[in-house]
């Protein structure tokens, strides 16, 4: 098909939207390593996971063999309120760059929570409701996940308790108010509501909190409150499964216009948007049907793939969660105060970690100021104000498109534009004022953190 015939936005009809999620683990020969019980170092069983997570989600978490899992009708109906998300042909960006490459982006910022996280939040809230639970607990750092979950819980009339890292709670009052608008209770973490919170406050008075600490608080409240479970917005296999809706829609839209991607790019925090975007494409690679170049982009300040170690580690600072085998910088690693809050996690999805270890995907890291340069360039050309997290993918997509200028190759580049940046204006302000820094951890700092990995084997 010639370029002129491809519209700016490639939409799917409602009838073309996916009816099943795709579970890439089913096609992996080398399965992701199982979660381990930190006490016995044996794989976690469904019974052990049941007090923390909803039953159906435990099943999905442990299912390495079923390729397609039906999306319940109630979830499909909710998806229809803001999906299919558009796949956009970035004609303006291509023209401005003067590249022969064709650039497409899948835009997930078209809902009030402003990111892809709603795709999994609604699924997790649905299964909690179906199980007859009263509510769920969670942590939020930058606030996107807490916002998405509060929207999902209000839809299903579930109570939602969010532990928000104290520094974000204070710096992002509007995020907090959006959550409260949807009926969630938002508590700054560490708090005096939990044993672990009290202990952390006693040991570190005046601490501004961390994601790992907020996770420990949310898990404690879930396990101690009748009718509550804990939910998590990234990293887990179940979250990648729900996010496969992004990749399935992308593939259906590309197929519809007869286009095949050469390079697929996404930012990687815990790995859920990237995992979701690439799942159906990686499935083709695993089955020997097609080949793609897939690039994970992470911040140079928190480089789990590019400088971390593939090993079992704790998922939280309180060390109450199961151990996961993943590319990690160590659960005690504190990244420099980077403005892409959603990319500051020390570890990475165990599914993506295995794919990376098997050479199916590559990874690169980029510096914060170059990310904001790309973000601003993109905003001015394509109109959308991107989230700092998403802008990591923009940066690398632009770099790849520029390489095509030199080689003259007409490559097709697809990247995930995970969300909008309206709540990140402090970060943009720092960039505009020229006071943004690019802290990169030293080898010694990473080695020190990795020396504290749990001993497994
Ligand atoms: C949370 C978030 C991310 C990173 O999380 P993943 O699980 O790696 O996808 C990326 N972009 C936005 C907008 C986010 O909110």
CSV table of C-alpha atoms and ligand atoms in Angstrom, one decimal:
chain,number,residue,atom,x,y,z
A,1,UNK,CA,0.0,0.0,0.0
A,2,UNK,CA,1.4,3.4,-0.9
A,3,UNK,CA,2.0,5.9,1.9
A,4,UNK,CA,-0.8,8.4,0.8
A,5,UNK,CA,-3.4,5.7,1.4
A,6,UNK,CA,-2.4,5.2,5.1
A,7,UNK,CA,-4.4,7.6,7.3
A,8,UNK,CA,-2.9,9.5,10.2
A,9,UNK,CA,-4.8,7.4,12.6
A,10,UNK,CA,-5.5,3.7,12.1
A,11,UNK,CA,-8.5,2.8,14.2
A,12,UNK,CA,-10.0,-0.6,14.7
A,13,UNK,CA,-13.8,-1.2,14.7
A,14,UNK,CA,-15.2,-2.3,18.0
A,15,UNK,CA,-15.8,-5.7,16.4
A,16,UNK,CA,-12.1,-5.9,15.6
A,17,UNK,CA,-11.0,-5.4,19.2
A,18,UNK,CA,-9.3,-8.4,20.9
A,19,UNK,CA,-11.6,-10.8,22.7
A,20,UNK,CA,-8.7,-12.7,24.3
A,21,UNK,CA,-5.4,-11.6,25.9
A,22,UNK,CA,-2.3,-13.3,24.6
A,23,UNK,CA,0.0,-15.1,27.1
A,24,UNK,CA,3.5,-15.0,25.5
A,25,UNK,CA,4.8,-17.5,28.2
A,26,UNK,CA,2.9,-20.3,26.4
A,27,UNK,CA,5.2,-19.9,23.4
A,28,UNK,CA,8.4,-19.5,25.4
A,29,UNK,CA,10.7,-22.6,25.4
A,30,UNK,CA,12.6,-21.2,28.3
A,31,UNK,CA,9.9,-20.2,30.7
A,32,UNK,CA,10.3,-17.2,33.1
A,33,UNK,CA,11.7,-18.4,36.4
A,34,UNK,CA,9.0,-19.0,39.1
A,35,UNK,CA,8.5,-16.7,42.1
A,36,UNK,CA,10.1,-18.3,45.2
A,37,UNK,CA,9.0,-18.4,48.8
A,38,UNK,CA,11.6,-16.3,50.6
A,39,UNK,CA,11.6,-18.7,53.6
A,40,UNK,CA,11.8,-22.1,51.8
A,41,UNK,CA,13.2,-21.0,48.5
A,42,UNK,CA,10.6,-23.3,46.8
A,43,UNK,CA,8.3,-22.0,44.0
A,44,UNK,CA,5.3,-20.2,45.4
A,45,UNK,CA,2.1,-22.2,45.2
A,46,UNK,CA,-1.4,-20.9,44.5
A,47,UNK,CA,-2.3,-21.5,48.2
A,48,UNK,CA,0.7,-19.4,49.3
A,49,UNK,CA,-0.2,-16.6,47.0
A,50,UNK,CA,-4.0,-16.6,47.7
A,51,UNK,CA,-3.9,-14.5,51.0
A,52,UNK,CA,-2.1,-11.7,49.0
A,53,UNK,CA,-3.6,-11.8,45.5
A,54,UNK,CA,-7.1,-12.5,44.0
A,55,UNK,CA,-7.7,-16.2,43.1
A,56,UNK,CA,-8.2,-15.7,39.4
A,57,UNK,CA,-5.1,-13.4,39.2
A,58,UNK,CA,-3.0,-16.1,41.0
A,59,UNK,CA,-4.1,-18.6,38.3
A,60,UNK,CA,-3.1,-16.1,35.5
A,61,UNK,CA,0.2,-15.5,37.3
A,62,UNK,CA,1.1,-19.1,37.4
A,63,UNK,CA,-0.2,-20.1,34.0
A,64,UNK,CA,2.8,-20.7,31.6
A,65,UNK,CA,0.9,-22.8,29.1
A,66,UNK,CA,-2.5,-21.3,28.0
A,67,UNK,CA,-1.8,-19.0,25.0
A,68,UNK,CA,-5.1,-17.2,24.8
A,69,UNK,CA,-7.2,-16.2,27.8
A,70,UNK,CA,-10.7,-14.8,27.3
A,71,UNK,CA,-11.2,-11.1,28.2
A,72,UNK,CA,-14.5,-11.2,30.3
A,73,UNK,CA,-17.3,-9.2,28.6
A,74,UNK,CA,-17.5,-6.6,31.5
A,75,UNK,CA,-13.8,-5.8,30.9
A,76,UNK,CA,-14.3,-5.6,27.1
A,77,UNK,CA,-17.2,-3.2,27.7
A,78,UNK,CA,-15.0,-1.0,29.9
A,79,UNK,CA,-12.2,-1.1,27.3
A,80,UNK,CA,-14.7,0.2,24.8
A,81,UNK,CA,-15.0,3.5,26.7
A,82,UNK,CA,-11.4,4.4,25.8
A,83,UNK,CA,-10.2,1.8,23.4
A,84,UNK,CA,-9.2,0.9,20.8
A,85,UNK,CA,-6.4,3.4,21.3
A,86,UNK,CA,-5.2,4.9,18.1
A,87,UNK,CA,-2.1,3.8,16.2
A,88,UNK,CA,-0.8,7.0,14.8
A,89,UNK,CA,1.3,7.4,11.7
A,90,UNK,CA,3.7,10.2,12.7
A,91,UNK,CA,3.8,11.9,9.3
A,92,UNK,CA,4.6,15.3,10.8
A,93,UNK,CA,7.6,13.9,12.7
A,94,UNK,CA,8.9,12.0,9.7
A,95,UNK,CA,8.7,15.2,7.6
A,96,UNK,CA,10.4,17.3,10.2
A,97,UNK,CA,13.2,14.8,10.6
A,98,UNK,CA,13.5,14.3,6.8
A,99,UNK,CA,13.6,10.5,7.3
A,100,UNK,CA,12.6,7.8,4.8
A,101,UNK,CA,11.6,5.7,7.8
A,102,UNK,CA,7.9,5.2,8.5
A,103,UNK,CA,7.1,6.0,12.2
A,104,UNK,CA,4.0,4.8,14.0
A,105,UNK,CA,3.1,5.2,17.7
A,106,UNK,CA,0.5,3.5,19.8
A,107,UNK,CA,-1.0,6.1,22.0
A,108,UNK,CA,-2.2,5.0,25.4
A,109,UNK,CA,-2.7,8.4,27.0
A,110,UNK,CA,-6.3,8.8,25.9
A,111,UNK,CA,-8.0,8.2,29.2
A,112,UNK,CA,-8.3,10.2,32.4
A,113,UNK,CA,-5.5,8.3,34.2
A,114,UNK,CA,-3.3,9.3,31.3
A,115,UNK,CA,-1.5,6.0,30.8
A,116,UNK,CA,-1.7,2.3,29.8
A,117,UNK,CA,-2.1,1.3,33.5
A,118,UNK,CA,-5.9,1.4,33.3
A,119,UNK,CA,-5.8,-1.8,31.0
A,120,UNK,CA,-4.6,-3.9,33.9
A,121,UNK,CA,-6.3,-1.9,36.7
A,122,UNK,CA,-9.8,-2.7,35.3
A,123,UNK,CA,-9.0,-6.4,35.0
A,124,UNK,CA,-7.6,-6.6,38.5
A,125,UNK,CA,-10.6,-4.7,40.0
A,126,UNK,CA,-13.0,-7.0,38.0
A,127,UNK,CA,-11.5,-10.2,39.4
A,128,UNK,CA,-11.5,-8.7,43.0
A,129,UNK,CA,-15.2,-7.9,42.6
A,130,UNK,CA,-16.0,-11.3,41.2
A,131,UNK,CA,-14.4,-12.9,44.2
A,132,UNK,CA,-16.7,-10.9,46.4
A,133,UNK,CA,-13.9,-8.8,48.0
A,134,UNK,CA,-14.5,-5.5,49.8
A,135,UNK,CA,-11.5,-3.7,48.4
A,136,UNK,CA,-7.9,-3.7,47.4
A,137,UNK,CA,-4.7,-2.0,48.5
A,138,UNK,CA,-1.8,-0.8,46.5
A,139,UNK,CA,1.2,1.5,46.4
A,140,UNK,CA,1.8,4.3,44.0
A,141,UNK,CA,5.0,6.3,43.3
A,142,UNK,CA,4.5,8.9,40.6
A,143,UNK,CA,0.7,8.3,40.9
A,144,UNK,CA,-0.3,6.9,37.5
A,145,UNK,CA,-1.1,3.4,38.8
A,146,UNK,CA,-3.0,4.7,41.9
A,147,UNK,CA,-5.1,6.9,39.6
A,148,UNK,CA,-5.8,4.1,37.2
A,149,UNK,CA,-6.8,1.7,40.0
A,150,UNK,CA,-9.0,4.3,41.7
A,151,UNK,CA,-10.9,4.7,38.4
A,152,UNK,CA,-11.3,0.9,38.0
A,153,UNK,CA,-12.4,0.5,41.7
A,154,UNK,CA,-15.0,3.2,41.5
A,155,UNK,CA,-16.4,1.5,38.4
A,156,UNK,CA,-16.9,-1.8,40.2
A,157,UNK,CA,-17.8,-0.1,43.6
A,158,UNK,CA,-14.7,-1.5,45.4
A,159,UNK,CA,-12.8,0.2,48.2
A,160,UNK,CA,-9.4,1.3,47.2
A,161,UNK,CA,-6.6,2.1,49.6
A,162,UNK,CA,-3.5,3.7,48.0
A,163,UNK,CA,-0.2,4.1,49.8
A,164,UNK,CA,1.6,7.0,48.0
A,165,UNK,CA,5.3,7.6,48.4
A,166,UNK,CA,5.4,10.6,50.7
A,167,UNK,CA,7.5,12.8,48.5
A,168,UNK,CA,5.1,12.3,45.6
A,169,UNK,CA,2.1,12.9,47.9
A,170,UNK,CA,3.5,16.3,48.8
A,171,UNK,CA,4.8,17.2,45.3
A,172,UNK,CA,1.8,16.0,43.3
A,173,UNK,CA,-1.3,17.1,45.2
A,174,UNK,CA,-3.4,17.1,42.0
A,175,UNK,CA,-2.7,13.4,41.3
A,176,UNK,CA,-3.9,12.8,44.9
A,177,UNK,CA,-7.1,14.7,44.3
A,178,UNK,CA,-7.8,12.8,41.1
A,179,UNK,CA,-7.6,9.6,43.1
A,180,UNK,CA,-9.9,11.0,45.8
A,181,UNK,CA,-12.3,12.2,43.1
A,182,UNK,CA,-12.7,8.5,42.2
A,183,UNK,CA,-13.2,7.6,45.9
A,184,UNK,CA,-9.8,6.2,46.8
A,185,UNK,CA,-8.2,6.9,50.2
A,186,UNK,CA,-4.7,8.1,49.8
A,187,UNK,CA,-2.2,7.7,52.6
A,188,UNK,CA,1.4,9.1,52.5
A,189,UNK,CA,3.9,6.4,53.0
A,190,UNK,CA,5.6,5.6,55.4
A,191,UNK,CA,2.5,6.0,57.6
A,192,UNK,CA,1.7,5.2,61.2
A,193,UNK,CA,-1.2,2.9,60.0
A,194,UNK,CA,1.1,-0.2,59.7
A,195,UNK,CA,3.8,-2.0,61.7
A,196,UNK,CA,6.3,-1.7,58.9
A,197,UNK,CA,5.5,2.0,58.5
A,198,UNK,CA,6.0,2.7,62.2
A,199,UNK,CA,9.2,0.8,62.2
A,200,UNK,CA,10.6,2.7,59.2
A,201,UNK,CA,9.5,6.0,60.7
A,202,UNK,CA,11.3,5.1,64.0
A,203,UNK,CA,14.5,4.1,62.2
A,204,UNK,CA,14.5,6.9,59.7
A,205,UNK,CA,12.5,9.9,61.1
A,206,UNK,CA,11.8,12.5,58.4
A,207,UNK,CA,12.1,10.0,55.5
A,208,UNK,CA,10.2,10.9,52.3
A,209,UNK,CA,9.5,7.2,51.6
A,210,UNK,CA,10.2,4.9,48.7
A,211,UNK,CA,8.2,2.6,46.4
A,212,UNK,CA,9.6,-0.5,48.1
A,213,UNK,CA,8.4,0.8,51.5
A,214,UNK,CA,4.9,1.7,50.2
A,215,UNK,CA,4.6,-1.9,48.7
A,216,UNK,CA,5.4,-3.4,52.1
A,217,UNK,CA,2.7,-1.2,53.8
A,218,UNK,CA,0.1,-2.0,51.2
A,219,UNK,CA,0.8,-5.8,51.4
A,220,UNK,CA,0.6,-5.6,55.2
A,221,UNK,CA,-2.8,-3.9,55.2
A,222,UNK,CA,-4.2,-6.3,52.6
A,223,UNK,CA,-3.2,-9.4,54.5
A,224,UNK,CA,-4.4,-8.1,57.8
A,225,UNK,CA,-7.8,-6.8,56.6
A,226,UNK,CA,-10.7,-9.1,56.0
A,227,UNK,CA,-11.9,-9.0,52.4
A,228,UNK,CA,-8.9,-7.2,51.0
A,229,UNK,CA,-6.2,-8.2,48.6
A,230,UNK,CA,-3.1,-6.4,47.2
A,231,UNK,CA,-2.8,-5.5,43.6
A,232,UNK,CA,0.3,-4.4,41.6
A,233,UNK,CA,0.5,-2.3,38.5
A,234,UNK,CA,3.6,-3.7,36.7
A,235,UNK,CA,6.3,-6.4,36.8
A,236,UNK,CA,4.0,-9.4,37.4
A,237,UNK,CA,3.1,-11.9,34.6
A,238,UNK,CA,-0.6,-11.2,35.0
A,239,UNK,CA,0.0,-7.5,34.3
A,240,UNK,CA,1.9,-8.2,31.1
A,241,UNK,CA,-1.0,-10.5,30.1
A,242,UNK,CA,-3.6,-7.7,30.5
A,243,UNK,CA,-1.3,-5.3,28.7
A,244,UNK,CA,-1.1,-7.6,25.7
A,245,UNK,CA,-4.3,-5.8,24.5
A,246,UNK,CA,-1.9,-3.0,23.4
A,247,UNK,CA,0.2,-5.3,21.2
A,248,UNK,CA,-2.8,-7.2,19.8
A,249,UNK,CA,-4.5,-4.0,18.7
A,250,UNK,CA,-1.2,-2.7,17.3
A,251,UNK,CA,-0.7,-5.9,15.3
A,252,UNK,CA,-4.4,-5.9,14.1
A,253,UNK,CA,-4.1,-2.3,12.9
A,254,UNK,CA,-0.8,-2.9,11.1
A,255,UNK,CA,-2.2,-6.0,9.5
A,256,UNK,CA,-5.2,-4.0,8.4
A,257,UNK,CA,-3.0,-1.6,6.4
A,258,UNK,CA,-0.6,-4.3,5.2
A,259,UNK,CA,2.3,-2.9,7.2
A,260,UNK,CA,5.0,-4.9,8.9
A,261,UNK,CA,7.2,-3.4,11.7
A,262,UNK,CA,10.9,-3.7,11.4
A,263,UNK,CA,11.7,-2.1,14.8
A,264,UNK,CA,9.5,-2.0,17.9
A,265,UNK,CA,10.5,0.3,20.8
A,266,UNK,CA,9.1,0.8,24.3
A,267,UNK,CA,10.2,2.3,27.6
A,268,UNK,CA,10.8,-0.2,30.4
A,269,UNK,CA,10.1,0.4,34.1
A,270,UNK,CA,8.7,-2.8,35.4
A,271,UNK,CA,8.2,-4.0,31.9
A,272,UNK,CA,4.4,-4.0,31.5
A,273,UNK,CA,3.8,-1.7,28.6
A,274,UNK,CA,6.7,-3.0,26.7
A,275,UNK,CA,5.8,-6.6,27.5
A,276,UNK,CA,2.2,-5.9,26.4
A,277,UNK,CA,3.2,-4.1,23.2
A,278,UNK,CA,5.6,-6.8,22.0
A,279,UNK,CA,3.9,-10.0,23.1
A,280,UNK,CA,2.1,-10.9,19.9
A,281,UNK,CA,5.2,-10.0,17.9
A,282,UNK,CA,7.6,-11.9,20.1
A,283,UNK,CA,5.1,-14.8,19.9
A,284,UNK,CA,5.7,-14.8,16.1
A,285,UNK,CA,9.5,-14.8,16.7
A,286,UNK,CA,9.2,-17.7,19.1
A,287,UNK,CA,7.2,-19.7,16.7
A,288,UNK,CA,9.7,-18.9,13.9
A,289,UNK,CA,7.2,-17.0,11.8
A,290,UNK,CA,8.7,-13.5,11.7
A,291,UNK,CA,11.6,-11.5,12.8
A,292,UNK,CA,11.6,-8.1,14.5
A,293,UNK,CA,14.2,-5.9,16.2
A,294,UNK,CA,12.8,-5.0,19.7
A,295,UNK,CA,14.4,-2.3,21.8
A,296,UNK,CA,13.7,-1.7,25.6
A,297,UNK,CA,14.6,1.8,26.7
A,298,UNK,CA,15.5,2.5,30.3
A,299,UNK,CA,16.9,5.6,32.1
A,300,UNK,CA,20.6,5.7,32.6
A,301,UNK,CA,19.9,6.5,36.3
A,302,UNK,CA,18.1,3.1,36.8
A,303,UNK,CA,19.6,0.7,34.2
A,304,UNK,CA,18.2,-2.7,35.3
A,305,UNK,CA,18.7,-4.4,31.9
A,306,UNK,CA,21.9,-2.8,30.7
A,307,UNK,CA,23.9,-2.8,34.0
A,308,UNK,CA,21.9,-5.1,36.3
A,309,UNK,CA,22.3,-8.8,37.1
A,310,UNK,CA,20.0,-11.7,36.2
A,311,UNK,CA,19.3,-13.1,39.6
A,312,UNK,CA,16.7,-13.8,42.2
A,313,UNK,CA,16.0,-10.7,44.3
A,314,UNK,CA,13.4,-9.2,46.6
A,315,UNK,CA,10.6,-7.2,44.9
A,316,UNK,CA,10.3,-4.7,47.8
A,317,UNK,CA,12.5,-3.1,50.5
A,318,UNK,CA,10.6,-4.6,53.4
A,319,UNK,CA,11.5,-8.1,51.9
A,320,UNK,CA,7.9,-9.4,52.6
A,321,UNK,CA,7.2,-10.3,48.9
A,322,UNK,CA,8.2,-13.4,47.1
A,323,UNK,CA,11.6,-13.5,45.4
A,324,UNK,CA,11.6,-13.0,41.6
A,325,UNK,CA,14.3,-13.9,39.1
A,326,UNK,CA,14.9,-10.8,37.0
A,327,UNK,CA,17.4,-8.3,35.8
A,328,UNK,CA,17.9,-6.2,39.0
A,329,UNK,CA,20.1,-3.5,40.5
A,330,UNK,CA,19.3,-4.9,44.0
A,331,UNK,CA,16.2,-4.2,46.1
A,332,UNK,CA,18.2,-1.6,48.1
A,333,UNK,CA,19.1,0.4,45.0
A,334,UNK,CA,17.9,4.0,45.3
A,335,UNK,CA,18.0,5.6,41.9
A,336,UNK,CA,18.9,9.3,41.7
A,337,UNK,CA,15.8,11.5,41.8
A,338,UNK,CA,14.9,11.0,38.2
A,339,UNK,CA,11.7,12.6,36.8
A,340,UNK,CA,10.5,9.5,35.1
A,341,UNK,CA,8.9,8.2,38.3
A,342,UNK,CA,7.4,5.2,36.5
A,343,UNK,CA,10.9,3.9,35.5
A,344,UNK,CA,12.5,3.9,38.9
A,345,UNK,CA,12.0,0.3,39.9
A,346,UNK,CA,15.1,-1.7,40.7
A,347,UNK,CA,14.0,-4.9,38.9
A,348,UNK,CA,12.2,-5.9,35.7
A,349,UNK,CA,9.4,-8.3,34.7
A,350,UNK,CA,10.7,-11.9,34.8
A,351,UNK,CA,9.1,-12.6,31.4
A,352,UNK,CA,11.0,-9.8,29.8
A,353,UNK,CA,14.2,-10.7,31.7
A,354,UNK,CA,14.1,-14.2,30.2
A,355,UNK,CA,13.4,-12.9,26.7
A,356,UNK,CA,16.3,-10.5,27.1
A,357,UNK,CA,18.6,-13.2,28.4
A,358,UNK,CA,17.6,-15.4,25.4
A,359,UNK,CA,18.6,-12.5,23.0
A,360,UNK,CA,15.0,-11.9,21.7
A,361,UNK,CA,15.0,-8.3,22.8
A,362,UNK,CA,17.8,-5.7,23.1
A,363,UNK,CA,18.1,-2.9,25.6
A,364,UNK,CA,19.6,0.6,25.7
A,365,UNK,CA,19.7,3.4,28.3
A,366,UNK,CA,19.3,7.1,27.8
A,367,UNK,CA,20.1,10.2,29.8
A,368,UNK,CA,17.3,12.4,31.3
A,369,UNK,CA,18.1,15.6,29.5
A,370,UNK,CA,18.2,14.0,26.1
A,371,UNK,CA,14.9,12.4,26.9
A,372,UNK,CA,13.3,15.8,27.6
A,373,UNK,CA,14.9,17.2,24.4
A,374,UNK,CA,13.1,14.4,22.5
A,375,UNK,CA,9.9,15.0,24.5
A,376,UNK,CA,9.8,18.7,23.7
A,377,UNK,CA,10.7,18.1,20.0
A,378,UNK,CA,7.8,15.6,19.8
A,379,UNK,CA,5.3,17.8,21.6
A,380,UNK,CA,6.0,20.6,19.1
A,381,UNK,CA,5.8,18.4,16.1
A,382,UNK,CA,3.1,15.9,16.9
A,383,UNK,CA,1.1,18.0,19.4
A,384,UNK,CA,0.9,15.5,22.2
A,385,UNK,CA,2.5,16.4,25.6
A,386,UNK,CA,4.3,13.1,26.4
A,387,UNK,CA,5.0,11.6,29.8
A,388,UNK,CA,8.7,11.6,30.7
A,389,UNK,CA,8.5,7.7,30.8
A,390,UNK,CA,7.1,7.5,27.3
A,391,UNK,CA,9.7,10.0,26.1
A,392,UNK,CA,12.4,7.4,26.5
A,393,UNK,CA,10.9,5.5,23.7
A,394,UNK,CA,10.5,8.7,21.6
A,395,UNK,CA,14.2,9.4,22.0
A,396,UNK,CA,15.2,6.1,20.6
A,397,UNK,CA,12.6,6.1,17.9
A,398,UNK,CA,13.9,9.4,16.7
A,399,UNK,CA,17.5,8.1,16.8
A,400,UNK,CA,16.6,5.1,14.7
A,401,UNK,CA,14.7,7.3,12.2
A,402,UNK,CA,17.8,9.5,11.9
A,403,UNK,CA,20.0,6.4,11.2
A,404,UNK,CA,17.6,5.7,8.2
A,405,UNK,CA,18.5,9.2,6.8
A,406,UNK,CA,22.1,8.1,6.6
A,407,UNK,CA,21.5,4.7,5.2
A,408,UNK,CA,18.4,5.6,3.1
A,409,UNK,CA,16.5,2.6,4.4
A,410,UNK,CA,12.7,2.9,4.6
A,411,UNK,CA,12.4,1.0,7.9
A,412,UNK,CA,9.0,0.8,9.7
A,413,UNK,CA,9.4,1.9,13.3
A,414,UNK,CA,6.7,1.3,15.9
A,415,UNK,CA,6.9,2.7,19.4
A,416,UNK,CA,4.7,2.8,22.5
A,417,UNK,CA,3.6,6.2,23.6
A,418,UNK,CA,2.4,5.2,27.1
A,419,UNK,CA,1.0,8.4,28.4
A,420,UNK,CA,0.7,12.1,28.8
A,421,UNK,CA,2.8,14.4,31.0
A,422,UNK,CA,0.3,16.9,32.4
A,423,UNK,CA,1.3,16.1,36.0
A,424,UNK,CA,5.0,16.3,35.2
A,425,UNK,CA,5.3,20.0,34.7
A,426,UNK,CA,7.8,20.4,37.5
A,427,UNK,CA,10.1,18.2,35.5
A,428,UNK,CA,9.6,20.1,32.3
A,429,UNK,CA,10.2,23.3,34.3
A,430,UNK,CA,13.6,22.0,35.5
A,431,UNK,CA,14.4,21.1,31.9
A,432,UNK,CA,13.4,24.5,30.6
A,433,UNK,CA,15.4,26.3,33.4
A,434,UNK,CA,18.5,24.3,32.5
A,435,UNK,CA,18.7,22.8,36.0
A,436,UNK,CA,18.0,19.2,35.2
A,437,UNK,CA,20.8,16.8,36.0
A,438,UNK,CA,21.9,13.5,34.5
A,439,UNK,CA,23.1,11.4,37.4
A,440,UNK,CA,24.4,8.0,36.4
A,441,UNK,CA,25.3,5.5,39.1
A,442,UNK,CA,28.9,4.4,39.3
A,443,UNK,CA,30.0,0.8,38.9
A,444,UNK,CA,30.9,0.8,42.6
A,445,UNK,CA,27.4,1.9,43.6
A,446,UNK,CA,25.8,-0.8,41.6
A,447,UNK,CA,28.2,-3.5,42.8
A,448,UNK,CA,27.6,-2.5,46.4
A,449,UNK,CA,23.8,-2.8,45.9
A,450,UNK,CA,24.2,-6.2,44.1
A,451,UNK,CA,26.4,-7.5,46.8
A,452,UNK,CA,23.3,-7.7,49.0
A,453,UNK,CA,21.3,-10.0,46.7
A,454,UNK,CA,19.7,-12.9,48.5
A,455,UNK,CA,21.7,-16.1,48.3
A,456,UNK,CA,19.6,-18.6,46.2
A,457,UNK,CA,20.9,-22.0,44.9
B,1,LIG,C1,4.1,3.3,34.8
B,1,LIG,C2,4.4,3.9,33.5
B,1,LIG,C3,5.5,3.4,32.7
B,1,LIG,C4,6.4,2.3,33.1
B,1,LIG,O1,5.8,1.1,33.6
B,1,LIG,P1,5.9,-0.3,32.8
B,1,LIG,O2,5.3,-1.3,33.7
B,1,LIG,O3,7.4,-0.5,32.5
B,1,LIG,O4,5.1,-0.1,31.5
B,1,LIG,C5,5.7,3.9,31.5
B,1,LIG,N1,4.9,5.0,31.1
B,1,LIG,C6,4.0,5.5,31.8
B,1,LIG,C7,3.2,6.7,31.3
B,1,LIG,C8,3.7,5.0,33.1
B,1,LIG,O5,2.7,5.5,33.8
